[in-house]
Amino acid sequence: MPRATRATRFAGLLASVMMLIGAVAACGSTDSASGSPAPDSSGSAKAPASTAFPVTLTHKYGSTTIKAEPKRVVTVGLTDQDAVLALGTVPVGTTEWIGGYKGAIGPWAQDKLGSAAAPTVLKDTGTGPQVEKIAALRPDLILALYSGLTKAQYDTLSKFAPVVAQPKEYNDYGIPWQQQTETVGKALGKADEAKKLVDGVEAKFAAAKTANPAFTKATAVMATPYEGTFVYGSQDARSRLLADLGLKLPADLDKVIGDQFGANISKERTDLLDQGVAVWIVPDTTAAVTKLHQDKLYADLKVVKEGREVFVKESGDYGNAVSLSTVLSIPYVLDRLVPQLAAAVDGDPATKVEQPAS
């Protein structure tokens, strides 16, 4: 999958629903309509910790009320853990997407974990959240913001704890990092802290744009050689990185992509890649690049001939951080991506776009 394959997430949906129904019967349930928090180890209900509660959050499947400060947060959204950590809470459970990190916590977020125990890592192999394992973690809040959660999955998980699903105004897996952070802030009773975090990262984007005025005059596209050429749409987090830096996405990008986070394009639409800069997320920066340039249709584009390509190795920390694009990973990304973009759009074909040292 190109770091979030929808096909695999929705394959076998009928089987998934049946599994979820069985899990509910096996595990028991709580009253999701009341939004009652889970009892603590003493058996007593948690009391509201601040005037921030109760808080009601709207999403794709309606609204969810959180009555008290959550203490046991499970993230079903594939990148939601970073916003939770950034706000000082360590989730009890996270959902693995990229792999290779203990607790699904990347190096850009390790200092927020500190000496706390790493979260339990859950899996989603395409049949939906691991309901029994989530229930066993006794969550008092389940976050599914960067997700493709179905209504059936939402209803099932809501029997264990309040669930905040993905927003209805964006495609699945399409929530902007700013809204993700601020929604998590409201859910945790830390709206002001969340806004400060967002402002801090947006200031880094603003500084990069000021230092590189060529960004606002250039177009850009983000792609990966997945089953041909897979291009990310405007609602994908990776494309948003480029837009937040002032680069303009192709005018007809979403017309080609449709209502998806991205899609494979036909050979006839190879021209979509001929922008001021083409950013590629690739398996490696040697053989994969050579293979790309063996495609005559692509190799003949000006973006190739004029050296305006940026390559990001998908399996390293840098590539993983690009794919997550969270409030914690973005500063890590900007330190590496901005110099590459600046070299690509400087107007001099002789300028080499260097790979980051790490």
Coordinates of C-alpha atoms in Angstrom, one line a residue:
M1 CA 0.0 0.0 0.0
P2 CA 1.2 3.6 -0.6
R3 CA 1.3 4.1 3.1
A4 CA -2.4 3.9 3.5
T5 CA -4.2 1.6 1.0
R6 CA -7.9 2.0 1.3
A7 CA -8.5 -1.1 -0.7
T8 CA -7.0 -3.3 2.0
R9 CA -8.8 -1.5 4.7
F10 CA -12.2 -2.1 3.2
A11 CA -11.6 -5.6 1.8
G12 CA -13.6 -8.2 3.6
L13 CA -15.9 -5.6 5.2
L14 CA -18.7 -8.1 5.7
A15 CA -16.4 -10.5 7.5
S16 CA -15.2 -7.7 9.6
V17 CA -18.6 -6.7 10.7
M18 CA -19.4 -10.3 11.7
M19 CA -16.2 -10.5 13.7
L20 CA -17.0 -7.2 15.5
I21 CA -20.5 -8.4 16.4
G22 CA -19.0 -11.6 17.9
A23 CA -16.4 -9.6 19.8
V24 CA -19.1 -7.4 21.4
A25 CA -21.0 -10.4 22.6
A26 CA -17.8 -11.9 24.0
C27 CA -16.4 -8.8 25.7
G28 CA -19.5 -7.2 27.0
S29 CA -20.2 -3.4 26.6
T30 CA -20.6 -0.1 28.3
D31 CA -23.2 2.5 27.7
S32 CA -21.7 4.6 24.9
A33 CA -24.8 6.8 24.7
S34 CA -24.1 8.1 28.2
G35 CA -20.4 8.7 27.4
S36 CA -19.7 7.4 30.9
P37 CA -16.0 7.1 31.6
A38 CA -14.5 3.7 32.5
P39 CA -14.0 3.0 36.2
D40 CA -10.5 3.3 37.6
S41 CA -8.6 0.5 39.4
S42 CA -10.6 1.2 42.6
G43 CA -13.9 0.7 40.8
S44 CA -14.9 4.4 41.2
A45 CA -15.9 6.5 38.2
K46 CA -13.4 9.2 37.2
A47 CA -14.5 12.7 38.2
P48 CA -14.1 15.6 35.7
A49 CA -10.7 17.1 36.1
S50 CA -11.4 20.6 34.9
T51 CA -14.1 22.9 33.5
A52 CA -13.1 21.7 30.0
F53 CA -15.6 18.9 30.5
P54 CA -18.1 17.7 29.5
V55 CA -17.1 18.4 25.8
T56 CA -19.0 17.3 22.7
L57 CA -17.1 16.7 19.5
T58 CA -18.8 16.2 16.1
H59 CA -17.5 13.8 13.5
K60 CA -18.6 11.6 10.5
Y61 CA -21.0 9.6 12.5
G62 CA -22.6 12.3 14.6
S63 CA -21.3 13.6 17.9
T64 CA -19.5 12.2 21.0
T65 CA -19.6 13.6 24.5
I66 CA -16.6 13.2 26.8
K67 CA -17.7 13.7 30.4
A68 CA -14.4 13.7 32.2
E69 CA -10.7 14.0 31.5
P70 CA -9.6 10.8 29.7
K71 CA -6.9 8.8 31.4
R72 CA -6.8 5.7 29.2
V73 CA -6.7 6.7 25.6
V74 CA -6.5 4.3 22.7
T75 CA -5.7 5.6 19.2
V76 CA -7.3 3.8 16.3
G77 CA -6.4 6.7 14.0
L78 CA -3.0 5.8 12.4
T79 CA -1.3 9.0 13.3
D80 CA -3.4 10.2 16.3
Q81 CA -0.8 9.1 18.9
D82 CA 1.5 12.0 18.1
A83 CA -1.0 14.7 19.0
V84 CA -1.9 12.8 22.2
L85 CA 1.8 12.6 23.2
A86 CA 2.4 16.2 22.3
L87 CA -0.3 17.2 24.8
G88 CA 1.3 15.2 27.6
T89 CA -0.7 12.0 27.6
V90 CA 0.7 8.6 26.8
P91 CA -1.9 6.4 25.1
V92 CA -2.4 2.9 26.5
G93 CA -2.8 1.6 23.0
T94 CA -1.8 2.7 19.5
T95 CA -2.5 1.3 16.1
E96 CA 0.5 0.3 14.0
W97 CA 0.7 1.7 10.5
I98 CA 4.3 2.0 9.4
G99 CA 6.0 -0.5 11.8
G100 CA 9.4 -0.7 13.2
Y101 CA 8.8 1.6 16.2
K102 CA 8.2 0.4 19.8
G103 CA 4.7 1.5 20.8
A104 CA 4.3 2.9 17.3
I105 CA 6.2 6.0 18.6
G106 CA 8.7 7.5 16.1
P107 CA 12.0 9.1 17.1
W108 CA 10.5 12.6 16.7
A109 CA 8.1 11.8 19.6
Q110 CA 10.4 9.8 21.9
D111 CA 11.1 12.7 24.2
K112 CA 7.3 13.0 24.8
L113 CA 7.2 9.3 25.9
G114 CA 10.0 9.8 28.3
S115 CA 10.3 7.0 30.9
A116 CA 6.7 6.0 30.5
A117 CA 5.9 2.4 29.3
A118 CA 5.4 2.2 25.6
P119 CA 1.7 1.8 24.5
T120 CA 0.3 -1.6 23.5
V121 CA 0.5 -1.8 19.7
L122 CA -2.7 -2.9 17.9
K123 CA -2.9 -4.0 14.3
D124 CA -5.4 -3.3 11.5
T125 CA -4.7 -5.7 8.7
G126 CA -7.7 -4.6 6.7
T127 CA -10.5 -6.1 8.7
G128 CA -10.8 -3.2 11.1
P129 CA -9.7 -2.5 14.7
Q130 CA -8.9 -5.3 17.1
V131 CA -12.0 -5.0 19.2
E132 CA -11.2 -7.6 21.9
K133 CA -7.7 -6.2 22.5
I134 CA -9.0 -2.6 22.6
A135 CA -11.7 -3.6 25.1
A136 CA -9.0 -5.4 27.3
L137 CA -7.1 -2.0 27.5
R138 CA -10.2 -0.5 29.3
P139 CA -10.1 2.7 27.4
D140 CA -12.1 5.8 28.5
L141 CA -11.5 7.4 25.0
I142 CA -10.9 6.0 21.6
L143 CA -9.6 8.4 18.9
A144 CA -10.1 7.5 15.2
L145 CA -9.4 10.9 13.5
Y146 CA -6.8 9.8 10.9
S147 CA -8.8 6.8 9.9
G148 CA -11.3 5.1 7.6
L149 CA -13.5 3.8 10.4
T150 CA -16.8 2.4 9.2
K151 CA -20.2 3.1 10.9
A152 CA -20.3 -0.6 12.0
Q153 CA -16.9 -0.3 13.6
Y154 CA -17.7 3.0 15.2
D155 CA -20.9 1.5 16.7
T156 CA -19.0 -1.5 18.1
L157 CA -16.2 0.5 19.6
S158 CA -18.7 3.0 21.1
K159 CA -19.9 0.2 23.4
F160 CA -16.6 0.3 25.3
A161 CA -15.8 4.0 25.4
P162 CA -16.6 7.4 23.7
V163 CA -15.2 7.3 20.2
V164 CA -14.2 10.4 18.2
A165 CA -14.3 9.3 14.5
Q166 CA -12.9 11.0 11.4
P167 CA -14.4 14.4 10.4
K168 CA -17.2 14.3 7.8
E169 CA -15.9 17.3 5.9
Y170 CA -12.8 15.5 4.6
N171 CA -12.1 12.2 2.9
D172 CA -11.2 9.3 5.1
Y173 CA -7.6 9.7 6.1
G174 CA -7.9 13.3 5.1
I175 CA -8.0 15.3 8.4
P176 CA -5.4 18.2 8.4
W177 CA -2.8 17.9 11.1
Q178 CA -4.0 21.2 12.6
Q179 CA -7.5 20.0 13.1
Q180 CA -6.3 16.6 14.3
T181 CA -4.2 18.4 17.0
E182 CA -6.9 20.8 18.1
T183 CA -9.6 18.0 18.2
V184 CA -7.3 15.9 20.4
G185 CA -6.7 19.0 22.5
K186 CA -10.4 19.4 23.1
A187 CA -10.9 15.7 23.8
L188 CA -8.2 15.9 26.5
G189 CA -9.3 19.2 28.0
K190 CA -6.2 21.0 26.6
A191 CA -7.6 23.1 23.8
D192 CA -5.3 26.1 24.6
E193 CA -2.2 23.9 24.7
A194 CA -3.2 22.4 21.4
K195 CA -3.6 25.8 19.7
K196 CA -0.1 26.8 20.9
L197 CA 1.4 23.6 19.4
V198 CA -0.3 24.3 16.1
D199 CA 0.8 28.0 16.1
G200 CA 4.3 26.9 16.8
V201 CA 4.5 24.5 13.8
E202 CA 2.7 27.0 11.5
A203 CA 5.4 29.5 12.5
K204 CA 8.0 27.1 11.1
F205 CA 6.1 26.8 7.8
A206 CA 5.9 30.6 7.7
A207 CA 9.6 31.0 8.3
A208 CA 10.4 28.5 5.5
K209 CA 8.2 30.4 3.1
T210 CA 9.8 33.7 4.0
A211 CA 13.3 32.2 3.5
N212 CA 12.2 30.6 0.1
P213 CA 10.0 33.0 -1.8
A214 CA 10.3 30.7 -4.9
F215 CA 8.0 28.2 -3.2
T216 CA 5.0 30.4 -3.6
K217 CA 5.7 30.7 -7.4
A218 CA 6.1 27.0 -8.0
T219 CA 3.7 24.0 -8.4
A220 CA 4.3 20.7 -6.9
V221 CA 3.0 17.1 -6.7
M222 CA 3.6 14.2 -4.4
A223 CA 3.8 10.7 -5.8
T224 CA 5.0 7.2 -5.2
P225 CA 5.8 4.3 -7.7
Y226 CA 3.1 2.0 -6.2
E227 CA 1.6 -0.3 -8.8
G228 CA 2.5 2.2 -11.4
T229 CA 2.3 5.8 -10.5
F230 CA 0.3 6.7 -7.4
V231 CA -0.4 10.4 -6.9
Y232 CA -1.6 11.9 -3.6
G233 CA -4.6 14.2 -3.6
S234 CA -5.0 17.6 -2.0
Q235 CA -6.6 16.1 1.2
D236 CA -3.7 13.8 1.8
A237 CA -1.3 14.8 4.6
R238 CA 1.7 14.5 2.3
S239 CA 0.3 16.9 -0.3
R240 CA -0.7 19.3 2.5
L241 CA 3.0 19.5 3.5
L242 CA 3.7 21.1 0.1
A243 CA 0.7 23.4 0.2
D244 CA 1.5 24.6 3.7
L245 CA 5.0 25.5 2.4
G246 CA 3.3 27.8 -0.2
L247 CA 3.7 25.4 -3.2
K248 CA 0.6 25.1 -5.4
L249 CA -0.8 21.7 -6.2
P250 CA -1.9 20.9 -9.8
A251 CA -5.2 22.6 -10.6
D252 CA -6.9 19.4 -11.8
L253 CA -5.3 17.1 -9.2
D254 CA -8.5 16.2 -7.4
K255 CA -10.4 15.9 -10.6
V256 CA -8.0 13.1 -11.5
I257 CA -7.9 11.6 -8.0
G258 CA -11.5 11.7 -7.1
D259 CA -12.8 11.6 -3.5
Q260 CA -9.8 9.5 -2.4
F261 CA -6.6 10.4 -0.5
G262 CA -4.8 9.4 -3.7
A263 CA -5.0 7.2 -6.8
N264 CA -3.0 5.6 -9.5
I265 CA -2.9 7.6 -12.7
S266 CA -2.9 6.3 -16.3
K267 CA 0.1 6.7 -18.6
E268 CA -2.0 9.3 -20.4
R269 CA -1.9 11.5 -17.3
T270 CA 1.8 11.4 -16.8
D271 CA 1.7 15.1 -17.5
L272 CA 0.3 15.6 -14.0
L273 CA 3.8 15.0 -12.8
D274 CA 5.4 17.8 -14.8
Q275 CA 5.3 20.5 -12.1
G276 CA 7.7 22.9 -10.6
V277 CA 8.9 20.1 -8.4
A278 CA 7.9 16.4 -8.2
V279 CA 8.4 14.8 -4.8
W280 CA 8.7 11.1 -4.9
I281 CA 8.4 8.7 -1.9
V282 CA 10.4 5.7 -3.1
P283 CA 11.6 2.3 -1.8
D284 CA 15.2 3.5 -2.2
T285 CA 17.0 6.5 -3.8
T286 CA 19.1 4.4 -6.3
A287 CA 17.4 1.5 -8.1
A288 CA 13.9 2.9 -7.8
V289 CA 15.0 6.2 -9.3
T290 CA 16.7 4.5 -12.1
K291 CA 13.5 2.5 -12.8
L292 CA 11.5 5.7 -12.8
H293 CA 13.8 7.3 -15.4
Q294 CA 13.5 4.3 -17.6
D295 CA 9.9 5.3 -18.3
K296 CA 10.3 7.4 -21.5
L297 CA 7.1 9.2 -21.0
Y298 CA 8.2 10.4 -17.6
A299 CA 11.9 10.9 -18.4
D300 CA 10.9 13.3 -21.2
L301 CA 9.2 15.7 -18.9
K302 CA 10.8 19.0 -18.1
V303 CA 10.7 18.3 -14.3
V304 CA 13.1 15.4 -15.0
K305 CA 15.3 17.1 -17.6
E306 CA 15.7 20.2 -15.4
G307 CA 16.5 18.2 -12.2
R308 CA 13.5 19.3 -10.3
E309 CA 12.8 16.0 -8.5
V310 CA 13.0 15.3 -4.8
F311 CA 13.3 11.7 -3.6
V312 CA 12.4 10.6 -0.1
K313 CA 13.2 7.0 1.0
E314 CA 9.9 5.6 2.3
S315 CA 11.3 3.2 4.9
G316 CA 13.6 5.5 6.8
D317 CA 12.7 7.8 9.6
Y318 CA 12.5 10.7 7.2
G319 CA 10.0 8.9 4.9
N320 CA 8.0 7.7 7.8
A321 CA 7.8 11.2 9.2
V322 CA 6.6 12.5 5.9
S323 CA 3.9 9.9 5.7
L324 CA 2.7 10.6 9.3
S325 CA 2.8 14.5 8.9
T326 CA 1.8 15.2 12.5
V327 CA 2.4 18.1 14.9
L328 CA 5.5 16.2 16.2
S329 CA 6.8 14.8 12.9
I330 CA 6.5 17.9 10.7
P331 CA 9.4 19.9 12.3
Y332 CA 11.6 16.8 11.8
V333 CA 10.4 16.7 8.1
L334 CA 10.9 20.4 7.4
D335 CA 14.6 20.3 8.5
R336 CA 15.1 17.8 5.7
L337 CA 12.5 18.6 3.0
V338 CA 12.9 22.4 2.8
P339 CA 16.5 22.3 1.6
Q340 CA 15.6 19.7 -1.0
L341 CA 12.7 21.7 -2.3
A342 CA 14.8 24.9 -2.3
A343 CA 17.4 23.2 -4.5
A344 CA 14.8 21.8 -6.8
V345 CA 13.0 25.1 -7.5
D346 CA 16.0 27.5 -7.6
G347 CA 15.9 27.7 -11.4
D348 CA 19.3 26.2 -12.0
P349 CA 19.2 22.7 -13.5
A350 CA 22.8 22.2 -12.3
T351 CA 21.9 22.4 -8.7
K352 CA 21.9 18.9 -7.2
V353 CA 19.1 18.0 -4.8
E354 CA 21.0 16.4 -2.0
Q355 CA 19.7 13.6 0.2
P356 CA 19.5 14.4 4.0
A357 CA 22.4 12.9 6.0
S358 CA 19.8 11.1 8.2

